[in-house]
mmCIF file of C-alpha atoms and ligand atoms in Angstrom:
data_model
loop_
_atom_site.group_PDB
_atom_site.id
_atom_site.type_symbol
_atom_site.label_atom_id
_atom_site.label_comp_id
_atom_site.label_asym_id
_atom_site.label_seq_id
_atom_site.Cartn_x
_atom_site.Cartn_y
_atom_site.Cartn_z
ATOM 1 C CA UNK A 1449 4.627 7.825 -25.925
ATOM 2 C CA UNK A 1450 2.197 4.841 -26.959
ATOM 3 C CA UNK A 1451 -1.269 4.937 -25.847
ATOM 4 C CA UNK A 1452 -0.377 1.482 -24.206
ATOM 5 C CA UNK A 1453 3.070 3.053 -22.515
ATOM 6 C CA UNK A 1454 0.829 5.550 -20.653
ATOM 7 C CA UNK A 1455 -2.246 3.766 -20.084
ATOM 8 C CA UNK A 1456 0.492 1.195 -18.122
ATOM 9 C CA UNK A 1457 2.318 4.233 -16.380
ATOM 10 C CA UNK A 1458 -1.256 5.869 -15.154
ATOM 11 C CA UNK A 1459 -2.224 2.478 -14.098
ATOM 12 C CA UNK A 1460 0.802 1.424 -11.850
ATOM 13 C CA UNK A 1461 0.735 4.997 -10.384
ATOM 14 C CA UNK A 1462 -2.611 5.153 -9.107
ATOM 15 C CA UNK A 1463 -2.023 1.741 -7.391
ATOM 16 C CA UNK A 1464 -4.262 0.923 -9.341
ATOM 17 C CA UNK A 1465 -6.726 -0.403 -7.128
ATOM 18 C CA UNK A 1466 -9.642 -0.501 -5.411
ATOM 19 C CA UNK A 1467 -11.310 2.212 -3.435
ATOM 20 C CA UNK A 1468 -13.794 3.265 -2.130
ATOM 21 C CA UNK A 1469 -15.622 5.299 -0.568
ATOM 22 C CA UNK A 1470 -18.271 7.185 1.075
ATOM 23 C CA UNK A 1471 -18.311 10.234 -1.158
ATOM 24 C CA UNK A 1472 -16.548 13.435 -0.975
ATOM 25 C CA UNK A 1473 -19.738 15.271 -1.817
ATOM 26 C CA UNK A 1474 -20.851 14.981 1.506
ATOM 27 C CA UNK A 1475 -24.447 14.704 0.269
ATOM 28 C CA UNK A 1476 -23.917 10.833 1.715
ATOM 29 C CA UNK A 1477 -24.311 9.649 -1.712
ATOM 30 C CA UNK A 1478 -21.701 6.700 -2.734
ATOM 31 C CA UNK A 1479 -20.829 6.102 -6.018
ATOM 32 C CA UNK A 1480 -17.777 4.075 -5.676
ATOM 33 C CA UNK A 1481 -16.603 2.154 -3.135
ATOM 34 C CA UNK A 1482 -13.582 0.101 -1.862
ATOM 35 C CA UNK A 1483 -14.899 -3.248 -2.940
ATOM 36 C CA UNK A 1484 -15.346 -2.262 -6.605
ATOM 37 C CA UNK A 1485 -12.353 -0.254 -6.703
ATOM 38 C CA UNK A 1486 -10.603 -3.295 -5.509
ATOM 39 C CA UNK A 1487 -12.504 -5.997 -7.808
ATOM 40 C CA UNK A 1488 -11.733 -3.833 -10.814
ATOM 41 C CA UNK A 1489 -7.921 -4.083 -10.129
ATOM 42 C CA UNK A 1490 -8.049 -7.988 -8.884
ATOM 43 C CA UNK A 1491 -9.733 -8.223 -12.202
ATOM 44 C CA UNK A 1492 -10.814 -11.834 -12.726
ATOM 45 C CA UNK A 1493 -8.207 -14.075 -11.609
ATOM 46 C CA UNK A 1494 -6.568 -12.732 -8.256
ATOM 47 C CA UNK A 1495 -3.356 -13.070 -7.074
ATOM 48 C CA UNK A 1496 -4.362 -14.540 -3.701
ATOM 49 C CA UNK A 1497 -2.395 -13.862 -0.636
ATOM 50 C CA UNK A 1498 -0.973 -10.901 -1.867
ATOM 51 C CA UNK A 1499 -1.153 -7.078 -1.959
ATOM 52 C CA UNK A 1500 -4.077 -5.948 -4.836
ATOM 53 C CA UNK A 1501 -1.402 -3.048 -5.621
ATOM 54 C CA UNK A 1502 2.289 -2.733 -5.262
ATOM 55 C CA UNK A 1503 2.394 -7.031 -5.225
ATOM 56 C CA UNK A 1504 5.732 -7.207 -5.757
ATOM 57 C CA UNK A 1505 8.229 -6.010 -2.758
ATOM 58 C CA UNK A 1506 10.192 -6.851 0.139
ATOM 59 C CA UNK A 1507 10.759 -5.500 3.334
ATOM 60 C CA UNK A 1508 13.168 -3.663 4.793
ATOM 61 C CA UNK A 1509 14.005 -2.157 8.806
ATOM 62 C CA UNK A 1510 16.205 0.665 10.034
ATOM 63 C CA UNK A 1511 15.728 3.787 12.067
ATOM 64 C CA UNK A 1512 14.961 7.241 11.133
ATOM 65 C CA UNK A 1513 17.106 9.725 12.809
ATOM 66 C CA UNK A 1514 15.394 13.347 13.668
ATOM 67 C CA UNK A 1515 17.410 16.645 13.804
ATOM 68 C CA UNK A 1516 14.465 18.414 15.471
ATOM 69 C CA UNK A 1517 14.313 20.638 12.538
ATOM 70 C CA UNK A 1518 10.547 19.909 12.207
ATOM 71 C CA UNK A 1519 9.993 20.013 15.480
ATOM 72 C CA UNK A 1520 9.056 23.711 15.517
ATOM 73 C CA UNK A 1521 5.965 22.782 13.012
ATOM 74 C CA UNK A 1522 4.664 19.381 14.478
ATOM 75 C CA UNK A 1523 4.466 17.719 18.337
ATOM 76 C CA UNK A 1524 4.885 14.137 16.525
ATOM 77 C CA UNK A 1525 7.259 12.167 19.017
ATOM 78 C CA UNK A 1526 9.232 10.972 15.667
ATOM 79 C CA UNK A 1527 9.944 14.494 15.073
ATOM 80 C CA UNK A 1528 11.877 16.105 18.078
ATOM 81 C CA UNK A 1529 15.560 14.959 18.299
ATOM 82 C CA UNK A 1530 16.105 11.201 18.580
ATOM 83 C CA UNK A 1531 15.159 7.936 17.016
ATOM 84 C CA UNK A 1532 12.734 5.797 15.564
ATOM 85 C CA UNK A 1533 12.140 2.533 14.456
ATOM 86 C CA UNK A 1534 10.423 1.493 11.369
ATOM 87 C CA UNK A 1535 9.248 -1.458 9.420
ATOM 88 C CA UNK A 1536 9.281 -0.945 5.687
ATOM 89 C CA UNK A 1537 8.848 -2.223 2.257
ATOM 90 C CA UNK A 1538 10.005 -1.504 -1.161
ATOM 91 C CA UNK A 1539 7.489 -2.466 -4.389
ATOM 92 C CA UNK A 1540 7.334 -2.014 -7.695
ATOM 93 C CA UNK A 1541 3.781 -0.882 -8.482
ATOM 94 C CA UNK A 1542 1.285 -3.414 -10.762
ATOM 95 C CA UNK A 1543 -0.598 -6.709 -9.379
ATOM 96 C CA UNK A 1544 1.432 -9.176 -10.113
ATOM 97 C CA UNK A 1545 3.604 -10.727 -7.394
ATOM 98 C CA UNK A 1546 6.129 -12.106 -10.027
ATOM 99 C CA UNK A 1547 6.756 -8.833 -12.306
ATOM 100 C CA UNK A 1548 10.169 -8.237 -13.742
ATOM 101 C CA UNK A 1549 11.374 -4.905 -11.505
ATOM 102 C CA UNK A 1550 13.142 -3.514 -14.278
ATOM 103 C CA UNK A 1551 9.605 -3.353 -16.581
ATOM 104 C CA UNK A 1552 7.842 -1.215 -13.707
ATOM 105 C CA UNK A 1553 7.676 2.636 -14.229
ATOM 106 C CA UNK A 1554 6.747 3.018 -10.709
ATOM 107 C CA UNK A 1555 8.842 2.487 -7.774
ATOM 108 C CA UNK A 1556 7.569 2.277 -3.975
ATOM 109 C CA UNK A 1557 9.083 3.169 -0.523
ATOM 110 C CA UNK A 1558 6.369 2.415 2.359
ATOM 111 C CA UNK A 1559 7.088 3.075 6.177
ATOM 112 C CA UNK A 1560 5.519 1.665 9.624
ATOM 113 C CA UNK A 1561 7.370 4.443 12.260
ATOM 114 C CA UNK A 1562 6.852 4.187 15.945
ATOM 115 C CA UNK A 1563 4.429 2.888 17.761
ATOM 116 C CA UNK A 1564 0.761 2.907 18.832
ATOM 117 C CA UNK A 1565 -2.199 5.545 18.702
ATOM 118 C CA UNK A 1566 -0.284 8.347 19.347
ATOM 119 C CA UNK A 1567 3.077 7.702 17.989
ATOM 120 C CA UNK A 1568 1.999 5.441 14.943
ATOM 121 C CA UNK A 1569 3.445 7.249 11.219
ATOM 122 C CA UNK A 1570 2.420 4.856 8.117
ATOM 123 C CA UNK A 1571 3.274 6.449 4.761
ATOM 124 C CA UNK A 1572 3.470 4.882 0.859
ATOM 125 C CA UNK A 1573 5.118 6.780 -1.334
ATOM 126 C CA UNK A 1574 5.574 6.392 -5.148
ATOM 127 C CA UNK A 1575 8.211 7.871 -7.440
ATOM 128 C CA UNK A 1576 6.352 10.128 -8.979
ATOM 129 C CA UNK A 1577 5.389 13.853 -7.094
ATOM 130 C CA UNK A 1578 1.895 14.503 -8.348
ATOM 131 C CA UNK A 1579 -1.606 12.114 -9.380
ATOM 132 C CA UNK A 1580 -3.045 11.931 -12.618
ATOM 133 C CA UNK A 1581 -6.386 12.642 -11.188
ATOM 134 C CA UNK A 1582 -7.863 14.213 -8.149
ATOM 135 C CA UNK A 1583 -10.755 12.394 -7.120
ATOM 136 C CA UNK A 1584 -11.520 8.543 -6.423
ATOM 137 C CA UNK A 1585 -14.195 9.245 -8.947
ATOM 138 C CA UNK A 1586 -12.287 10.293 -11.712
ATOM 139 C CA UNK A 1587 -9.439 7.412 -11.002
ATOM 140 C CA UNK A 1588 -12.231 5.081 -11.137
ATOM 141 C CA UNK A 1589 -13.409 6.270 -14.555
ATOM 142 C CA UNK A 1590 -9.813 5.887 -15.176
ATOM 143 C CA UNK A 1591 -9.306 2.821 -14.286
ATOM 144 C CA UNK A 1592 -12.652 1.598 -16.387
ATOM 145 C CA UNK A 1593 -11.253 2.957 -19.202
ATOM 146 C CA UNK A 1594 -7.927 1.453 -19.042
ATOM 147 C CA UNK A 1595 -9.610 -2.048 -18.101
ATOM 148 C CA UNK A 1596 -9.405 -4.792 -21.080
ATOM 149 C CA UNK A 1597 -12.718 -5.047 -23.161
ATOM 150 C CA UNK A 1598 -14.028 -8.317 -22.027
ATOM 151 C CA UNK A 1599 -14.961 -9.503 -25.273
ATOM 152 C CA UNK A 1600 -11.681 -8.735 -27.271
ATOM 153 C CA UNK A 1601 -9.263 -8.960 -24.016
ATOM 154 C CA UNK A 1602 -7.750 -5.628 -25.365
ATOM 155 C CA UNK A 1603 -7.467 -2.380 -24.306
ATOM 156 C CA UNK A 1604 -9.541 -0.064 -26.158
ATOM 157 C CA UNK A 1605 -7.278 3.138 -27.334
ATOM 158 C CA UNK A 1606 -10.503 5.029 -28.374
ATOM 159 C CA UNK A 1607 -11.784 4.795 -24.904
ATOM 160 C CA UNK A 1608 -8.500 5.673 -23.582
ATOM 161 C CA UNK A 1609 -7.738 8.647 -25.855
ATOM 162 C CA UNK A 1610 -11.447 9.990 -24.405
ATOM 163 C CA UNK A 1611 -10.331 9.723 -21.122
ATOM 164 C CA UNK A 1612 -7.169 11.738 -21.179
ATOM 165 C CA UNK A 1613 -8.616 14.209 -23.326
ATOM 166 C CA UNK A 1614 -11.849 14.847 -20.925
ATOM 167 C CA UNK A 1615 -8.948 15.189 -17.916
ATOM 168 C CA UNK A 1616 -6.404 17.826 -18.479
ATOM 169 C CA UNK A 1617 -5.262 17.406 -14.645
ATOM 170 C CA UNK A 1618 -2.993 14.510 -16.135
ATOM 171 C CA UNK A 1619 -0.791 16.900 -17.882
ATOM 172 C CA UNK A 1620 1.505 17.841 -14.916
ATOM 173 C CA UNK A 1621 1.629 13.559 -14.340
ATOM 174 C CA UNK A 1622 2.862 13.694 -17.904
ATOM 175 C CA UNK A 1623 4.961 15.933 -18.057
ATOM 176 C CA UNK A 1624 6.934 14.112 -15.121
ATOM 177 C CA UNK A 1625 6.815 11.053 -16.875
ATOM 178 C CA UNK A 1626 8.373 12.388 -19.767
ATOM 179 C CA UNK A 1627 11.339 13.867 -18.148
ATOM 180 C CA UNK A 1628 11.584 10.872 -15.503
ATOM 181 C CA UNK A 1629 14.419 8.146 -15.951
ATOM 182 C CA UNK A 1630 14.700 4.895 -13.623
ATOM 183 C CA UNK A 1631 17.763 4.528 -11.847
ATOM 184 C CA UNK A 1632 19.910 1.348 -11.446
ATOM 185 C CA UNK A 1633 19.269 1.111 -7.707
ATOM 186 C CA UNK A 1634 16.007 1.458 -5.150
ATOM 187 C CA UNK A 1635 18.779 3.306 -3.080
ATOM 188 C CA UNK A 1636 18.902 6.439 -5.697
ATOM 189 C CA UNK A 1637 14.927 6.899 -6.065
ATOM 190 C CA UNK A 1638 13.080 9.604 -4.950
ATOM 191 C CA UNK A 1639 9.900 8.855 -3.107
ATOM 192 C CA UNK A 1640 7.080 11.385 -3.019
ATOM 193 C CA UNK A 1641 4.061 11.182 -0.422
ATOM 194 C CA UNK A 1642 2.245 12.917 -3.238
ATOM 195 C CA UNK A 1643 -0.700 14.134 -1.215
ATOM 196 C CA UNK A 1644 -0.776 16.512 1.318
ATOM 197 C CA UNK A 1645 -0.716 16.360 5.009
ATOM 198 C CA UNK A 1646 -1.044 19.152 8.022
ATOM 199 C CA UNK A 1647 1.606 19.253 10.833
ATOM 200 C CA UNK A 1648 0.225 20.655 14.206
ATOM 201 C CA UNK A 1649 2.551 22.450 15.884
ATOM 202 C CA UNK A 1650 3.225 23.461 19.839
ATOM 203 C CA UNK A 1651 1.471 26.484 19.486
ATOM 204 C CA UNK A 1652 -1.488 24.688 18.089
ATOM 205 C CA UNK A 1653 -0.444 26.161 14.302
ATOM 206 C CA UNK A 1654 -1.488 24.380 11.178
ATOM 207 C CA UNK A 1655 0.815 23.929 8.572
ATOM 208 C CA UNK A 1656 0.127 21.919 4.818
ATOM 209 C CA UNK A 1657 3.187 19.727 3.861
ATOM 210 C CA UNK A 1658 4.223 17.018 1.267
ATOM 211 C CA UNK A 1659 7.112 15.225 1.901
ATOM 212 C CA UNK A 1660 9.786 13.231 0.100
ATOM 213 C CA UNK A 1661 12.410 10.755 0.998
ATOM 214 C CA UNK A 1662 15.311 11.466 -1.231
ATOM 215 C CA UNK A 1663 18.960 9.855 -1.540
ATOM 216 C CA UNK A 1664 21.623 11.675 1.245
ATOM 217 C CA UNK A 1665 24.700 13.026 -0.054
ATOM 218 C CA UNK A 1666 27.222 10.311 -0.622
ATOM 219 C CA UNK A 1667 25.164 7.313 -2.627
ATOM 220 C CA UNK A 1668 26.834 5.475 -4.699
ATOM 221 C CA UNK A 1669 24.858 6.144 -7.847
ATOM 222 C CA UNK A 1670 26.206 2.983 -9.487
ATOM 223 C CA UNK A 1671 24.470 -0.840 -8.211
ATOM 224 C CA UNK A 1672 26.796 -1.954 -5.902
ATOM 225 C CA UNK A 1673 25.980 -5.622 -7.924
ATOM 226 C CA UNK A 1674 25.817 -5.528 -11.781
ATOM 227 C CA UNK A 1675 22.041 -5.037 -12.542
ATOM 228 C CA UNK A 1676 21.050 -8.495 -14.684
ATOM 229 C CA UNK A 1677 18.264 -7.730 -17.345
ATOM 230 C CA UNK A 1678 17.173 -10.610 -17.662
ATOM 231 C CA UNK A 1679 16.647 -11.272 -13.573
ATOM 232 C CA UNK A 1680 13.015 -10.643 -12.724
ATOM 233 C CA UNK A 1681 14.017 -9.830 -9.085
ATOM 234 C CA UNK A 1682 17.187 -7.387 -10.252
ATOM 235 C CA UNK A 1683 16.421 -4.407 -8.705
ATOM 236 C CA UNK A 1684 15.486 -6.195 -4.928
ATOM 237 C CA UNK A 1685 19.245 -8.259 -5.104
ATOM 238 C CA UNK A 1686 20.995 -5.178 -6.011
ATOM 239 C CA UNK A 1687 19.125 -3.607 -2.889
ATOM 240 C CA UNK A 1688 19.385 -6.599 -0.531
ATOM 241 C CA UNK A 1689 23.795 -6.879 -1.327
ATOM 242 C CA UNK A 1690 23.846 -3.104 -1.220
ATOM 243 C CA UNK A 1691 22.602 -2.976 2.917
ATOM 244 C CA UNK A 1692 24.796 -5.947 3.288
ATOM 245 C CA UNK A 1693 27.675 -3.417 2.985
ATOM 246 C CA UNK A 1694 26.255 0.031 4.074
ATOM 247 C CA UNK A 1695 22.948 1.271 5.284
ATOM 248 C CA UNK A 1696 20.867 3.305 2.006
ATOM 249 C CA UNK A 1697 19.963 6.377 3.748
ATOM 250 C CA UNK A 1698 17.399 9.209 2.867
ATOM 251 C CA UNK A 1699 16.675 12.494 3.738
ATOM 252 C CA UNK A 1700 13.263 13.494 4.865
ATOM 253 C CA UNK A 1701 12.193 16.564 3.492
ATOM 254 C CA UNK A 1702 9.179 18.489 3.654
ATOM 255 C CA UNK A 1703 8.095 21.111 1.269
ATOM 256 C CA UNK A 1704 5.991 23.680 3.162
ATOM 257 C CA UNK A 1705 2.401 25.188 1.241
ATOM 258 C CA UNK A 1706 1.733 28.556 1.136
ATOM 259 C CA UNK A 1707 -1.720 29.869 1.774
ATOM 260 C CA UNK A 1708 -2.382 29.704 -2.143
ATOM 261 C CA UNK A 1709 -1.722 26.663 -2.483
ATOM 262 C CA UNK A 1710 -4.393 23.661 -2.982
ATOM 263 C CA UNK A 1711 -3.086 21.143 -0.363
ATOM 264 C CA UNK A 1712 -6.162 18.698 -1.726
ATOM 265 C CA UNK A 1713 -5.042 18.088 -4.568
ATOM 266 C CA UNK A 1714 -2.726 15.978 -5.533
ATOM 267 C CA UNK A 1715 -2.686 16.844 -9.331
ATOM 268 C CA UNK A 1716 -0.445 19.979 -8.928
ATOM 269 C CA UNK A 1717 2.880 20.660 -7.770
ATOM 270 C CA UNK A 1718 4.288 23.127 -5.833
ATOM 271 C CA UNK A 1719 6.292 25.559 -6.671
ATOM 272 C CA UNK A 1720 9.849 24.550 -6.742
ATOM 273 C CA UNK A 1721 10.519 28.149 -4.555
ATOM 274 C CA UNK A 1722 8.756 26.682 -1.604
ATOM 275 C CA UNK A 1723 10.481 26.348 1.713
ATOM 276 C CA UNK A 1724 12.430 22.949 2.528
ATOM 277 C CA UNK A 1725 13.069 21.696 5.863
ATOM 278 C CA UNK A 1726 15.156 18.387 5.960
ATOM 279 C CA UNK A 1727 13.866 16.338 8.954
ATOM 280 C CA UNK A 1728 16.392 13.833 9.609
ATOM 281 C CA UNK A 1729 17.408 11.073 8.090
ATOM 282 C CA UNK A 1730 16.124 7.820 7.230
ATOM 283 C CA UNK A 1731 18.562 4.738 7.823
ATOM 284 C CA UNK A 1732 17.850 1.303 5.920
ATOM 285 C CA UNK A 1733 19.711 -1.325 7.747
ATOM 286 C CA UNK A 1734 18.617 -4.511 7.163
ATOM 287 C CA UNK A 1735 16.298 -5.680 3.719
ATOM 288 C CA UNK A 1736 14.578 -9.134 3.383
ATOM 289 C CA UNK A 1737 12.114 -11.197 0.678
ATOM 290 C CA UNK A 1738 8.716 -10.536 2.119
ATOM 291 C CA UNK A 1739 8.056 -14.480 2.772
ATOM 292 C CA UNK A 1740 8.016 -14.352 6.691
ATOM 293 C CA UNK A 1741 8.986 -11.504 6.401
ATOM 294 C CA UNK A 1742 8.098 -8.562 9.331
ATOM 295 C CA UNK A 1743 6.528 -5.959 6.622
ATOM 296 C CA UNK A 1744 4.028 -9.221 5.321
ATOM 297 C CA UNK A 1745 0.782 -8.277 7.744
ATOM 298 C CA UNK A 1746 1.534 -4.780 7.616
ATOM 299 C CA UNK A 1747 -1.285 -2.071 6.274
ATOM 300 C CA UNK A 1748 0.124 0.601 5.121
ATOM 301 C CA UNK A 1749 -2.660 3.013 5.480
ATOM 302 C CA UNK A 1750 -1.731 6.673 4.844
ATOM 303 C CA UNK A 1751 -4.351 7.898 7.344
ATOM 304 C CA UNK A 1752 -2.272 6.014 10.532
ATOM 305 C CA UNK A 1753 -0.922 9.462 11.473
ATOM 306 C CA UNK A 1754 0.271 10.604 14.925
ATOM 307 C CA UNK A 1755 -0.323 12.988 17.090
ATOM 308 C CA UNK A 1756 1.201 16.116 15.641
ATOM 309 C CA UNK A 1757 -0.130 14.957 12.145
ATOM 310 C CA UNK A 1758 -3.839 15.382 10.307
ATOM 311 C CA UNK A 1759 -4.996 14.431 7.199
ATOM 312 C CA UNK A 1760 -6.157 16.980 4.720
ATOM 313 C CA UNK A 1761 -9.954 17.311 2.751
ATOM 314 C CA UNK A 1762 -7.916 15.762 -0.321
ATOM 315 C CA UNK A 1763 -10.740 12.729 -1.114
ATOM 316 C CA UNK A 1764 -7.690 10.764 -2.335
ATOM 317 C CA UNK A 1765 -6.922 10.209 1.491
ATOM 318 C CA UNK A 1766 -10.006 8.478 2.571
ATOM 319 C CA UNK A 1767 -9.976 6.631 -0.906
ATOM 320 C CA UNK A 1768 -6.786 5.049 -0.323
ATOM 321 C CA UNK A 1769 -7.662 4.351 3.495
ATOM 322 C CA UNK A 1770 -10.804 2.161 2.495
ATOM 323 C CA UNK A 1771 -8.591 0.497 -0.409
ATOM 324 C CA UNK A 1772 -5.481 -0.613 1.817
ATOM 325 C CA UNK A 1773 -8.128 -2.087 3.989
ATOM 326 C CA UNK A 1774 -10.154 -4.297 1.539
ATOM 327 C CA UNK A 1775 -7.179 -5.311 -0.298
ATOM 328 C CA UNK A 1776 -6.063 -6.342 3.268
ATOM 329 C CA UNK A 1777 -9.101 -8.216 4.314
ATOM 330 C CA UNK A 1778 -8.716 -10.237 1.288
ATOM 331 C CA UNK A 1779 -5.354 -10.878 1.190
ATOM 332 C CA UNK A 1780 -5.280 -11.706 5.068
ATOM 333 C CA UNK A 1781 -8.035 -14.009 4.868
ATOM 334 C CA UNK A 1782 -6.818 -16.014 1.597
ATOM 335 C CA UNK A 1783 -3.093 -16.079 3.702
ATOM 336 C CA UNK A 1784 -4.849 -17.870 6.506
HETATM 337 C C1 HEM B 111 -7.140 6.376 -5.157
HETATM 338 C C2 HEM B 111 -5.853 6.141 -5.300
HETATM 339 C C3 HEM B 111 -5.191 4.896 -4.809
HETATM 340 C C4 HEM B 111 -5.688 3.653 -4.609
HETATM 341 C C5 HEM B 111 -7.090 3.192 -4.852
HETATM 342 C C6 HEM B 111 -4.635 2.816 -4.113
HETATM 343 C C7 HEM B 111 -4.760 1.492 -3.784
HETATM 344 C C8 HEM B 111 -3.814 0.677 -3.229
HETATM 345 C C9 HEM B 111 -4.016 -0.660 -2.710
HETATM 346 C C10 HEM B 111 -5.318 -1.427 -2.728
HETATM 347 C C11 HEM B 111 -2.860 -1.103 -2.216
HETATM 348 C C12 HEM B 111 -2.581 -2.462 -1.542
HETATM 349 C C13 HEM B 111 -2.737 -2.297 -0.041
HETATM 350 C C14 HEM B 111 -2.481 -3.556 0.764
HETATM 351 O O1 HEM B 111 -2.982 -4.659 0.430
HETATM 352 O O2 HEM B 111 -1.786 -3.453 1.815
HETATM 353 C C15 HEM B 111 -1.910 -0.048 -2.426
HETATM 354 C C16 HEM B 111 -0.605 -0.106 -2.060
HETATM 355 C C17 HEM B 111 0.249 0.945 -2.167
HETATM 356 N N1 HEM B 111 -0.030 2.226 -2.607
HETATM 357 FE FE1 HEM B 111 -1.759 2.900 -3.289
HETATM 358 N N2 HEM B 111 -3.512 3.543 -4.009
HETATM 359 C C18 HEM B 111 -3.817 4.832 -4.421
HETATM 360 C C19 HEM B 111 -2.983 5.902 -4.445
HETATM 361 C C20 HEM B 111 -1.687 5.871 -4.042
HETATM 362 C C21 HEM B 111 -0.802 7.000 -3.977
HETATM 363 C C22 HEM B 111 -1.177 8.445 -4.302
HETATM 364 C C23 HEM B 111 0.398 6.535 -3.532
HETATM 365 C C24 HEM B 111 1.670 7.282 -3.272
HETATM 366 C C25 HEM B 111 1.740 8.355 -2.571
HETATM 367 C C26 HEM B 111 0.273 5.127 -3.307
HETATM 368 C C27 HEM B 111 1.263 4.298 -2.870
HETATM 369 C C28 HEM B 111 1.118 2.972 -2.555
HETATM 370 C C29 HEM B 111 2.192 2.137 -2.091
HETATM 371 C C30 HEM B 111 3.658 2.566 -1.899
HETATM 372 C C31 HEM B 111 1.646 0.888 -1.839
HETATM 373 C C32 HEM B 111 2.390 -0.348 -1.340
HETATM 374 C C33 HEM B 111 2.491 -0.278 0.150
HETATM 375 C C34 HEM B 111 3.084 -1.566 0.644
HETATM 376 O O3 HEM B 111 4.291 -1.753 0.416
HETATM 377 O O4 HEM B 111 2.353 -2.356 1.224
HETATM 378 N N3 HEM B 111 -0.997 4.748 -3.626
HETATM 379 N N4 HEM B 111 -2.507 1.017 -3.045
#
């Protein structure tokens, strides 16, 4: 794989895009912060109105439907039997609003479930299971050393090559990329929260999960439309003529830590030996461009959790939380 093939892969992946942040040291020293984070991905010429990461999407709506299987390990309302509502959106990751879908190595299924303080559950999830890096700090450096030279307008491989080399924690993110192939439909993607969460449970128990939204027994791995090459929008037609006829459905499963595992950090996966426990399903009914559409104002900050639900110590967390929210600000206020 090219320098350039990575440097784009590591780029979509981390969302590439702002953060920032009140440092994980504690010491209450800052050394980056949403706003640069988010200036560095803009870059100089912003695509106003819309999302600094994951520009390109739509939105979708459908209900998830809970077996009470997780019930046991979290109070969340969304997870005893029943269902729940949700607002959604599919992206490609990358800045620009226009990108072909088919050129993206990263694929993007966010959620809005339920309702209010207690009940709220936002999650983004990405197609890949692990990080590159660990820390907001690191995926800044990353991010600075992936960023064009502004005298040449190129990327600079040396610099690039340095990075990777000083940050071995990329290797499981490789080694996923390398053995990862795109399928011909949003519908067939597995979706990865990629850090860690805790469920609290009745009897006030603690218990470190990732979760993944993967395709339920019974989809058509084909496009239901042939998939056009040269259609810049190929991948959200296929999707929006494939609910037209049947709802793309997901399982929800959760992969349960053990005690030695590192639930804040996002660089490592599990063992593949770790428990399972499929939560229900998810139901995509209905799919629409994002113009008007309900997803549009929607923030989908990964630290919305409900009751039943905590965040971990993983920095990443509070990185991404600080992100969302300057990339909205901006985008909110050049809409209006
Ligand atoms: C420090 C690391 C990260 C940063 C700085 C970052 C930054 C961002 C930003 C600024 C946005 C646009 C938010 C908006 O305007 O609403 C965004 C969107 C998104 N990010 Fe991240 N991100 C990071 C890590 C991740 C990870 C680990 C995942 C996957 C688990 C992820 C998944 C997504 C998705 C799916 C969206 C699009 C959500 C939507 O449809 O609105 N990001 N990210």
């Amino acid at each position: 794989m090219s320098v350039f093939r990575y440097a784009a892969v590591v780029l979509a992946v981390g969302s590439l895009a702002g953060v920032i942040y009140a440092v994980a040291s504690g010491a209450g020293q800052s050394s980056v912060t949403a706003q640069r984070f988010v200036n560095l991905q803009e870059g100089a010429k912003p695509h106003e109105g819309f999302r600094r990461a994951h520009a390109k999407g739509f939105c979708v709506a459908g209900e998830f439907l809970s077996n009470g299987k997780l019930a046991p390990y979290s109070t969340a309302q969304v997870f005893q039997p029943g269902k729940t509502g949700f607002v959604g959106r599919m992206s490609i990751a990358g800045t620009n609003p226009t990108a072909p879908d088919l050129r993206s190595p990263v694929r993007s299924l966010a959620l809005n479930l339920g309702q209010g303080d207690a009940d709220g559950w936002r999650t983004a999830m990405n197609t890949p299971p692990v990080m590159a890096v660990g820390t907001p700090e690191a995926f800044y450096e990353q991010l600075s050393a992936l960023a064009p030279d502004p005298a040449t307008g190129q990327r600079n491989p040396q610099r690039i090559q340095a990075f990777f080399a000083s940050h071995p924690e990329t290797q499981a993110f490789l080694a996923w990329q390398k053995s990862y192939v795109p399928t011909q439909s949003l519908a067939t993607e597995r979706y990865h929260s990629i850090n860690a969460f805790y469920l609290l449970g009745p009897k006030g128990q603690r218990q470190a999960v990732r979760w993944a939204a993967a395709p339920a027994a019974g989809t058509p791995a084909q496009p239901v439309t042939a998939l056009n090459p040269d259609d810049p929008d190929a991948l959200q037609a296929e999707f929006l003529a494939r609910v037209k006829q049947t709802p793309a459905v997901f399982d929800l499963i959760f992969t349960l830590a053990d005690p030695t595992d590192n639930e804040n950090d996002p660089t490592v996966p599990w063992p593949e030996s770790r428990p399972t426990v499929v939560a229900g399903q998810l139901l995509i009914r209905e799919a629409q461009p994002e113009t008007n559409g309900q997803c549009k104002d929607i923030n989908f900050d990964p630290l919305v959790l409900p009751t039943g639900m905590a965040a971990t110590e993983d920095p990443i967390l509070r990185a991404r939380s600080a992100a969302y929210a300057e990339s909205y600000r901006r985008r909110a206020r050049e809409s209006l």
